[in-house]
Short mmCIF file of C-alpha atoms in Angstrom, two decimals:
data_model
loop_
_atom_site.label_atom_id
_atom_site.label_comp_id
_atom_site.label_asym_id
_atom_site.label_seq_id
_atom_site.Cartn_x
_atom_site.Cartn_y
_atom_site.Cartn_z
CA MET A 1 38.50 -4.11 34.62
CA LYS A 2 36.93 -4.98 31.30
CA LYS A 3 37.76 -8.68 31.77
CA LYS A 4 36.10 -8.66 35.21
CA LEU A 5 33.02 -6.90 33.77
CA PHE A 6 32.84 -9.40 30.93
CA ALA A 7 33.19 -12.32 33.35
CA PHE A 8 30.45 -10.86 35.54
CA VAL A 9 28.09 -10.41 32.56
CA LEU A 10 28.87 -13.92 31.36
CA LEU A 11 28.19 -15.35 34.85
CA LEU A 12 24.95 -13.38 35.10
CA PHE A 13 23.83 -14.63 31.68
CA ALA A 14 24.69 -18.24 32.58
CA GLY A 15 22.76 -17.92 35.84
CA MET A 16 19.76 -16.50 34.02
CA MET A 17 19.88 -19.33 31.45
CA TYR A 18 20.01 -21.90 34.24
CA PHE A 19 16.99 -20.49 36.07
CA VAL A 20 14.95 -20.11 32.87
CA PHE A 21 15.78 -23.47 31.25
CA TYR A 22 16.88 -25.83 34.02
CA HIS A 23 16.03 -24.78 37.57
CA LYS A 24 12.92 -26.43 39.03
CA GLN A 25 11.27 -25.04 42.12
CA ASN A 26 8.94 -27.93 42.85
CA THR A 27 9.03 -31.43 41.43
CA LYS A 28 6.38 -32.83 43.79
CA ILE A 29 3.12 -33.72 42.06
CA PHE A 30 -0.26 -34.30 43.66
CA SER A 31 -2.33 -36.68 41.54
CA PRO A 32 -5.85 -38.03 42.27
CA LYS A 33 -5.82 -41.59 43.58
CA GLU A 34 -8.62 -42.35 41.11
CA ALA A 35 -6.41 -41.40 38.16
CA ASP A 36 -5.73 -44.46 36.00
CA ALA A 37 -3.56 -42.51 33.51
CA VAL A 38 -1.30 -39.53 34.16
CA ILE A 39 0.65 -37.57 31.54
CA LEU A 40 3.64 -35.53 32.79
CA ILE A 41 5.42 -32.98 30.62
CA ASP A 42 8.68 -31.39 31.72
CA THR A 43 7.98 -27.75 30.83
CA LYS A 44 11.66 -26.78 31.23
CA LYS A 45 12.72 -29.43 28.69
CA LEU A 46 9.87 -28.32 26.45
CA THR A 47 11.04 -24.71 26.63
CA ARG A 48 14.65 -25.70 25.89
CA GLN A 49 13.59 -27.79 22.93
CA TYR A 50 11.42 -24.97 21.59
CA VAL A 51 14.17 -22.37 21.88
CA TYR A 52 16.84 -24.63 20.36
CA SER A 53 14.53 -25.39 17.45
CA LEU A 54 13.67 -21.72 16.99
CA VAL A 55 17.36 -20.74 16.93
CA GLY A 56 17.82 -23.02 13.92
CA HIS A 57 14.99 -21.36 11.96
CA PRO A 58 15.68 -17.61 11.73
CA SER A 59 12.73 -17.10 9.37
CA LEU A 60 10.42 -17.51 12.37
CA TRP A 61 12.17 -15.04 14.63
CA PHE A 62 10.17 -12.04 13.47
CA GLY A 63 6.80 -13.69 12.93
CA SER A 64 3.80 -11.41 13.08
CA LYS A 65 2.18 -11.11 16.47
CA LYS A 66 -1.07 -9.32 17.11
CA LYS A 67 -0.87 -6.32 19.39
CA ASN A 68 -2.30 -6.50 22.91
CA THR A 69 -2.65 -10.30 22.76
CA ILE A 70 -2.11 -12.36 25.92
CA SER A 71 -0.11 -15.58 25.62
CA PHE A 72 -1.00 -18.57 27.76
CA ARG A 73 2.31 -18.21 29.59
CA LYS A 74 1.27 -14.68 30.65
CA SER A 75 -2.43 -15.45 31.06
CA GLY A 76 -2.45 -15.31 34.85
CA VAL A 77 -1.94 -19.01 35.53
CA LYS A 78 1.22 -20.42 37.04
CA ILE A 79 3.10 -22.67 34.64
CA PRO A 80 4.35 -25.62 36.70
CA ASP A 81 7.72 -27.27 36.22
CA PHE A 82 5.79 -30.43 35.34
CA LEU A 83 2.48 -30.14 33.50
CA GLN A 84 0.08 -32.86 34.59
CA VAL A 85 -2.88 -34.16 32.57
CA PHE A 86 -4.86 -37.07 33.99
CA HIS A 87 -7.79 -39.40 33.31
CA LEU A 88 -10.07 -40.71 36.06
CA LYS A 89 -11.23 -44.30 36.47
CA ASN A 90 -14.66 -45.14 35.00
CA SER A 91 -14.71 -41.87 33.05
CA LYS A 92 -15.09 -41.65 29.28
CA VAL A 93 -11.87 -42.33 27.40
CA SER A 94 -12.07 -38.79 25.92
CA ASN A 95 -12.29 -37.06 29.32
CA TRP A 96 -8.92 -35.61 30.40
CA TYR A 97 -8.18 -32.94 33.01
CA SER A 98 -5.45 -30.63 34.24
CA VAL A 99 -5.29 -28.20 37.18
CA PHE A 100 -3.44 -24.88 37.25
CA GLU A 101 -2.81 -22.46 40.08
CA LEU A 102 -4.37 -19.05 39.42
CA GLU A 103 -2.01 -16.13 40.05
CA ASP A 104 -3.90 -13.23 38.43
CA ARG A 105 -7.67 -13.75 38.11
CA LYS A 106 -8.27 -10.50 36.20
CA THR A 107 -5.64 -11.25 33.56
CA PHE A 108 -6.92 -14.80 33.19
CA LEU A 109 -10.50 -13.61 32.59
CA SER A 110 -9.15 -11.19 29.94
CA PHE A 111 -7.30 -14.09 28.36
CA LEU A 112 -10.47 -16.19 28.20
CA LYS A 113 -12.37 -13.28 26.63
CA GLN A 114 -9.59 -12.74 24.07
CA GLN A 115 -9.68 -16.45 23.17
CA LYS A 116 -13.51 -16.20 22.78
CA PHE A 117 -14.48 -18.56 25.55
CA THR A 118 -18.19 -18.52 26.34
CA ASP A 119 -19.13 -17.71 29.95
CA LEU A 120 -21.52 -20.47 31.06
CA GLY A 121 -22.02 -18.98 34.51
CA ASN A 122 -20.94 -20.30 37.92
CA GLN A 123 -17.28 -19.63 36.99
CA MET A 124 -17.51 -22.05 34.04
CA PHE A 125 -16.20 -21.28 30.54
CA ARG A 126 -16.19 -23.18 27.27
CA LYS A 127 -14.67 -23.01 23.80
CA ASP A 128 -15.29 -25.94 21.46
CA GLN A 129 -14.32 -29.03 23.48
CA VAL A 130 -12.28 -27.19 26.14
CA PHE A 131 -13.98 -26.52 29.49
CA ILE A 132 -12.57 -24.39 32.29
CA LYS A 133 -13.85 -23.92 35.81
CA ILE A 134 -12.39 -21.49 38.33
CA LEU A 135 -12.41 -22.78 41.89
CA GLY A 136 -10.83 -20.35 44.33
CA LYS A 137 -7.11 -20.12 43.59
CA ASN A 138 -7.22 -22.98 41.08
CA CYS A 139 -8.72 -23.53 37.67
CA ILE A 140 -9.52 -26.90 36.15
CA PHE A 141 -9.10 -27.48 32.42
CA GLY A 142 -10.89 -30.41 30.83
CA THR A 143 -12.19 -31.90 27.61
CA SER A 144 -15.49 -32.28 29.50
CA ASP A 145 -17.07 -30.68 32.54
CA ILE A 146 -18.62 -33.94 33.82
CA ASP A 147 -15.92 -34.73 36.39
CA PHE A 148 -15.03 -31.20 37.56
CA ASP A 149 -16.61 -31.69 41.01
CA ARG A 150 -15.00 -35.10 41.30
CA VAL A 151 -11.59 -33.66 40.45
CA ASN A 152 -12.04 -30.84 42.98
CA VAL A 153 -13.03 -33.26 45.77
CA GLN A 154 -10.05 -35.52 44.98
CA LEU A 155 -7.46 -32.75 44.99
CA SER A 156 -8.85 -30.91 48.03
CA ASN A 157 -8.70 -34.02 50.22
CA ASN A 158 -5.20 -35.18 51.14
CA SER A 159 -6.38 -38.73 51.72
CA GLN A 160 -7.50 -38.97 48.08
CA VAL A 161 -4.27 -37.90 46.38
CA ASN A 162 -0.96 -39.55 45.59
CA LEU A 163 2.26 -37.62 46.08
CA PHE A 164 5.25 -38.46 43.89
CA ASP A 165 8.45 -36.91 42.60
CA ALA A 166 7.99 -36.13 38.90
CA ASP A 167 11.74 -35.72 38.37
CA THR A 168 12.25 -39.44 39.05
CA LEU A 169 9.55 -40.39 36.53
CA VAL A 170 10.54 -38.10 33.67
CA THR A 171 14.11 -39.08 32.92
CA ASN A 172 15.10 -39.65 29.29
CA GLY A 173 12.27 -38.03 27.38
CA LEU A 174 10.23 -34.88 27.31
CA GLY A 175 7.60 -36.46 29.51
CA SER A 176 6.09 -39.64 30.87
CA ILE A 177 2.79 -41.47 30.79
CA ILE A 178 1.93 -43.42 33.92
CA LEU A 179 -0.68 -46.13 33.47
CA ASN A 180 -2.20 -47.53 36.68
CA THR A 181 -3.77 -50.93 36.16
CA LYS A 182 -4.87 -53.83 38.36
CA LYS A 183 -1.63 -55.59 37.43
CA GLY A 184 0.58 -52.67 38.44
CA SER A 185 1.91 -49.38 37.11
CA HIS A 186 3.64 -48.75 33.77
CA ASN A 187 5.87 -45.76 33.16
CA LEU A 188 6.21 -44.88 29.44
CA SER A 189 8.63 -42.23 28.21
CA VAL A 190 7.53 -39.57 25.71
CA GLU A 191 9.91 -38.30 23.04
CA LEU A 192 9.17 -35.37 20.71
CA ARG A 193 11.45 -35.48 17.68
CA HIS A 194 11.65 -33.55 14.41
CA ASP A 195 8.76 -35.36 12.73
CA GLU A 196 7.56 -38.02 15.18
CA ILE A 197 6.23 -38.60 18.67
CA GLU A 198 7.36 -41.83 20.32
CA ILE A 199 5.96 -43.34 23.53
CA ARG A 200 7.55 -46.49 24.91
CA ASN A 201 8.84 -48.38 27.96
CA GLN A 202 12.27 -47.56 29.25
CA SER A 203 13.33 -51.00 27.96
CA ASP A 204 14.74 -51.23 24.44
CA SER A 205 14.04 -54.97 24.08
CA TYR A 206 11.11 -54.42 21.69
CA ASP A 207 11.98 -53.24 18.17
CA PRO A 208 8.83 -52.39 16.12
CA SER A 209 10.69 -51.27 12.97
CA PRO A 210 10.45 -54.65 11.11
CA ALA A 211 6.66 -54.73 11.57
CA ILE A 212 6.27 -51.07 10.55
CA SER A 213 8.41 -51.59 7.46
CA LYS A 214 6.13 -54.42 6.27
CA LEU A 215 2.93 -52.58 7.07
CA LEU A 216 4.00 -49.48 5.15
CA LYS A 217 4.09 -51.58 1.99
CA THR A 218 0.34 -52.30 2.20
CA ASP A 219 -2.44 -50.16 0.77
CA SER A 220 -4.52 -50.57 3.89
CA PHE A 221 -5.97 -47.75 5.92
CA LEU A 222 -6.05 -50.03 9.00
CA GLU A 223 -4.25 -53.24 9.87
CA THR A 224 -4.43 -54.90 13.26
CA GLU A 225 -3.72 -58.13 15.10
CA LEU A 226 -4.59 -58.38 18.81
CA ASP A 227 -4.51 -61.13 21.39
CA ALA A 228 -6.98 -61.68 24.28
CA GLU A 229 -5.17 -59.31 26.68
CA ASN A 230 -5.06 -56.41 24.20
CA ILE A 231 -8.67 -57.01 23.13
CA LYS A 232 -9.69 -56.81 26.78
CA ASN A 233 -7.67 -53.60 27.33
CA PHE A 234 -9.07 -51.78 24.32
CA SER A 235 -12.66 -53.03 24.53
CA SER A 236 -12.83 -51.98 28.24
CA PHE A 237 -12.96 -48.35 27.09
CA PHE A 238 -16.38 -49.07 25.58
CA ASP A 239 -17.70 -52.21 27.23
CA LYS A 240 -15.93 -53.77 30.21
CA THR A 241 -17.72 -57.09 29.75
CA PHE A 242 -17.12 -57.59 26.04
CA ALA A 243 -13.90 -59.65 26.20
CA ASP A 244 -15.08 -62.09 28.87
CA SER A 245 -18.68 -62.36 27.61
CA SER A 246 -17.74 -62.89 23.96
CA SER A 247 -14.85 -65.33 24.60
CA ILE A 248 -12.93 -63.74 21.70
CA ASN A 249 -9.25 -64.40 22.19
CA GLN A 250 -7.75 -63.16 18.90
CA MET A 251 -8.61 -60.59 16.26
CA LYS A 252 -7.21 -59.68 12.87
CA ALA A 253 -8.58 -56.96 10.57
CA SER A 254 -7.79 -55.18 7.33
CA VAL A 255 -9.61 -52.05 6.14
CA HIS A 256 -9.29 -50.18 2.83
CA LEU A 257 -10.96 -46.86 2.00
CA GLU A 258 -12.62 -46.03 -1.29
CA GLU A 259 -14.62 -43.13 -2.69
CA VAL A 260 -17.88 -44.29 -4.29
CA ASN A 261 -20.98 -42.72 -5.81
CA ASP A 262 -24.05 -42.82 -3.62
CA THR A 263 -27.52 -42.44 -5.13
CA ILE A 264 -30.16 -40.48 -3.28
CA ILE A 265 -33.75 -40.91 -4.44
CA THR A 266 -36.36 -38.33 -3.50
CA TYR A 267 -39.96 -37.87 -4.55
CA SER A 268 -41.97 -34.75 -5.29
CA TYR A 269 -45.10 -33.78 -7.22
CA ASP A 270 -45.50 -31.78 -10.43
CA ASP A 271 -48.20 -29.22 -11.16
CA ASN A 272 -50.62 -32.02 -12.03
CA PHE A 273 -49.94 -33.84 -8.75
CA ASN A 274 -48.09 -36.63 -10.48
CA GLU A 275 -45.38 -38.25 -8.41
CA VAL A 276 -41.91 -37.47 -9.77
CA GLU A 277 -38.79 -39.42 -8.86
CA LYS A 278 -35.59 -37.47 -8.61
CA LYS A 279 -32.12 -39.00 -8.40
CA THR A 280 -29.08 -37.15 -7.11
CA PHE A 281 -25.56 -38.40 -6.71
CA GLN A 282 -22.94 -37.70 -4.10
CA LYS A 283 -19.52 -39.08 -3.38
CA ILE A 284 -19.03 -40.84 -0.07
CA ILE A 285 -16.19 -42.70 1.59
CA GLN A 286 -16.88 -46.42 1.96
CA PRO A 287 -14.59 -48.86 3.83
CA ASN A 288 -13.95 -52.30 2.45
CA TYR A 289 -12.99 -54.65 5.28
CA ILE A 290 -12.43 -58.15 6.52
CA ILE A 291 -12.33 -59.03 10.21
CA ASP A 292 -11.48 -62.39 11.74
CA PHE A 293 -12.48 -63.24 15.33
CA GLN A 294 -11.05 -66.36 16.92
CA SER A 295 -12.95 -67.63 19.94
CA LEU A 296 -12.31 -70.02 22.81
CA ASN A 297 -15.99 -70.95 22.57
CA PRO A 298 -17.63 -70.11 19.19
CA GLU A 299 -21.09 -71.16 20.42
CA LYS A 300 -20.82 -68.74 23.34
CA THR A 301 -19.60 -65.98 21.00
CA GLU A 302 -22.54 -66.54 18.62
CA LEU A 303 -24.97 -66.44 21.53
CA TYR A 304 -23.40 -63.20 22.77
CA PHE A 305 -23.77 -61.63 19.30
CA GLN A 306 -27.39 -62.75 19.09
CA ASN A 307 -28.23 -61.44 22.55
CA LYS A 308 -26.77 -58.12 21.49
CA LYS A 309 -28.89 -58.34 18.29
CA TRP A 310 -25.78 -57.84 16.20
CA ILE A 311 -26.72 -60.50 13.64
CA ASN A 312 -29.85 -59.95 11.53
CA ALA A 313 -31.86 -62.35 9.35
CA GLN A 314 -29.62 -61.62 6.35
CA LYS A 315 -26.52 -62.76 8.32
CA GLN A 316 -25.20 -59.19 8.47
CA PHE A 317 -23.13 -58.01 11.43
CA THR A 318 -25.02 -54.82 12.37
CA ALA A 319 -22.56 -53.69 15.07
CA ILE A 320 -20.51 -52.39 12.13
CA PRO A 321 -22.44 -49.40 10.68
CA PHE A 322 -20.97 -49.76 7.21
CA GLN A 323 -23.21 -52.15 5.29
CA PRO A 324 -23.62 -54.48 3.53
CA ASN A 325 -21.50 -57.18 5.08
CA LEU A 326 -21.66 -60.89 5.80
CA ILE A 327 -20.78 -62.83 8.93
CA ILE A 328 -19.63 -66.43 8.46
CA GLN A 329 -19.03 -68.92 11.25
CA LYS A 330 -15.82 -70.95 10.99
CA SER A 331 -14.39 -73.76 13.06
CA LYS A 332 -12.51 -71.45 15.46
CA GLY A 333 -14.55 -68.28 15.23
CA PHE A 334 -16.14 -65.86 12.79
CA GLU A 335 -15.28 -63.90 9.67
CA ILE A 336 -16.96 -60.61 8.84
CA LYS A 337 -16.40 -59.08 5.44
CA SER A 338 -17.91 -56.29 3.40
CA THR A 339 -19.64 -57.63 0.31
CA ARG A 340 -19.68 -54.58 -1.97
CA LYS A 341 -16.00 -55.04 -2.81
CA PRO A 342 -14.49 -57.99 -0.87
CA ILE A 343 -10.83 -57.82 0.12
CA GLN A 344 -8.41 -60.44 1.43
CA GLN A 345 -6.50 -60.47 4.71
CA SER A 346 -2.89 -59.34 4.47
CA PHE A 347 0.05 -61.30 5.89
CA ASN A 348 0.20 -62.48 9.50
CA LEU A 349 2.83 -60.82 11.63
CA ASN A 350 1.93 -62.76 14.78
CA GLU A 351 2.39 -59.56 16.75
CA ASN A 352 0.08 -57.32 18.77
CA TYR A 353 -0.31 -54.10 16.81
CA ILE A 354 -2.67 -51.47 15.45
CA PHE A 355 -1.51 -49.64 12.31
CA VAL A 356 -3.40 -46.70 10.83
CA LYS A 357 -2.06 -45.04 7.67
CA ASN A 358 -3.33 -41.60 6.74
CA ASN A 359 -5.51 -41.32 3.66
CA PRO A 360 -6.48 -38.10 1.81
CA LEU A 361 -10.07 -39.41 1.74
CA LEU A 362 -10.26 -38.85 5.51
CA LEU A 363 -10.47 -35.11 5.02
CA SER A 364 -14.06 -35.49 3.84
CA PHE A 365 -14.94 -36.53 7.40
CA LEU A 366 -13.43 -33.35 8.82
CA LYS A 367 -15.74 -30.76 7.28
CA LYS A 368 -16.68 -29.36 10.71
CA SER A 369 -13.09 -29.23 11.94
CA SER A 370 -11.09 -26.01 12.01
CA SER A 371 -8.40 -25.39 9.41
CA LYS A 372 -5.76 -25.88 12.12
CA GLU A 373 -7.22 -29.24 13.13
CA LYS A 374 -7.40 -30.35 9.47
CA LYS A 375 -3.76 -29.32 9.01
CA MET A 376 -2.62 -31.31 12.05
CA ILE A 377 -4.48 -34.46 10.99
CA SER A 378 -3.41 -34.21 7.33
CA ASP A 379 0.21 -33.87 8.49
CA ILE A 380 0.12 -37.32 10.11
CA ASP A 381 1.72 -40.08 8.04
CA TYR A 382 0.82 -43.11 10.17
CA ILE A 383 0.14 -44.24 13.75
CA PHE A 384 1.51 -47.51 15.09
CA TYR A 385 0.77 -49.22 18.41
CA GLY A 386 2.68 -52.34 19.37
CA ASN A 387 2.90 -54.63 22.39
CA ARG A 388 5.06 -57.61 23.26
CA ASP A 389 4.88 -59.06 26.78
CA GLN A 390 5.37 -56.09 29.13
CA ASP A 391 6.76 -53.78 26.41
CA TYR A 392 4.40 -51.12 24.99
CA TYR A 393 5.09 -48.82 22.10
CA LEU A 394 3.24 -46.02 20.31
CA LYS A 395 4.53 -43.96 17.41
CA VAL A 396 2.85 -41.07 15.61
CA GLN A 397 4.84 -40.42 12.45
CA PHE A 398 4.27 -37.08 10.72
CA LYS A 399 5.07 -36.14 7.16
CA LYS A 400 8.50 -34.75 6.39
CA ASP A 401 8.85 -30.99 6.73
CA ASP A 402 11.63 -28.44 7.14
CA LEU A 403 10.09 -27.33 10.42
CA PRO A 404 10.21 -29.61 13.47
CA LEU A 405 6.88 -30.53 15.08
CA ILE A 406 7.30 -28.11 17.96
CA LEU A 407 7.35 -25.17 15.50
CA ARG A 408 4.52 -26.31 13.18
CA TRP A 409 0.88 -25.18 13.20
#
């Protein structure tokens, strides 16, 4: 009898574990046809990874929790098996959206009040850079409210949505990023490890480790080499005509950061109305940089810069806000370098990459950020983007810590 009871309890427990951590009710995802980028996160895998990590860190089991607080999981929204975050074509690069089904409106409004969201009226709420709009049985989350109506129209019209099976897209990793371009669609896997986030193609033909190893030996804050295709892809976020109009087909840049003393001169008057000069000093972060542009047509590039009024009478490139600098025309393009403390270009890797290494001086730019945001940014060690042919790779490496990323902050 006891054996049967034990077997029944064990079977019940296994069934419960399966439904909590593995069973998926709906893997079909409706995505706006105008979405040019879609991020999918397998919430079941995320839950499993969180629980497994938590089991290995008993010190966090009995963490303090405020009474009567509502967690997002119990906030009145339905947590889907696959969380979808998307970006719409021709929208700002910083504008991202997600839609949740509303199960308990009253609880959700209490959750928003608890989290100190401001009620903007017309079912719109905001906290910092997070906007929420309630529309019937759904609520739209976004980093902006500009495209809320556009998102609603897209998802409420069957002819303006794409239907796909998320389970076939999210295979190896925790999630996927689907990029829809004119040349086709790219599916990148997302891996969350102990101290890094890795995004890459399913193919393993591209190995970025040799390039990263070399770049880590530099003192640079930023190192980059990009070809015409990558320049066009990145510049299109800000100016869709830049790549074609400027004829720039290759770019290489090195940037170092330095803390310098800045003198501020102000004038006032004494009791006798004599003008008095007052000098004060403050420390600022100044980049020292060198940028090489190679062009298919240097004359066309120069004309483009002049039409944009980016070159002044002192031969300074004013599109870069950090002055002074000097732009020099060469046989195949232009060189722009800061003149306060000139630096030299580092080695050529002949690869497409962007490498950003964290620097303690960056924290001075984050004075208005919350302590949590500062902690997250300061925990980053470096960011690397690489591309070779049809292989794309992005790695965010965090500093070593006993806690895995999923349990930090």
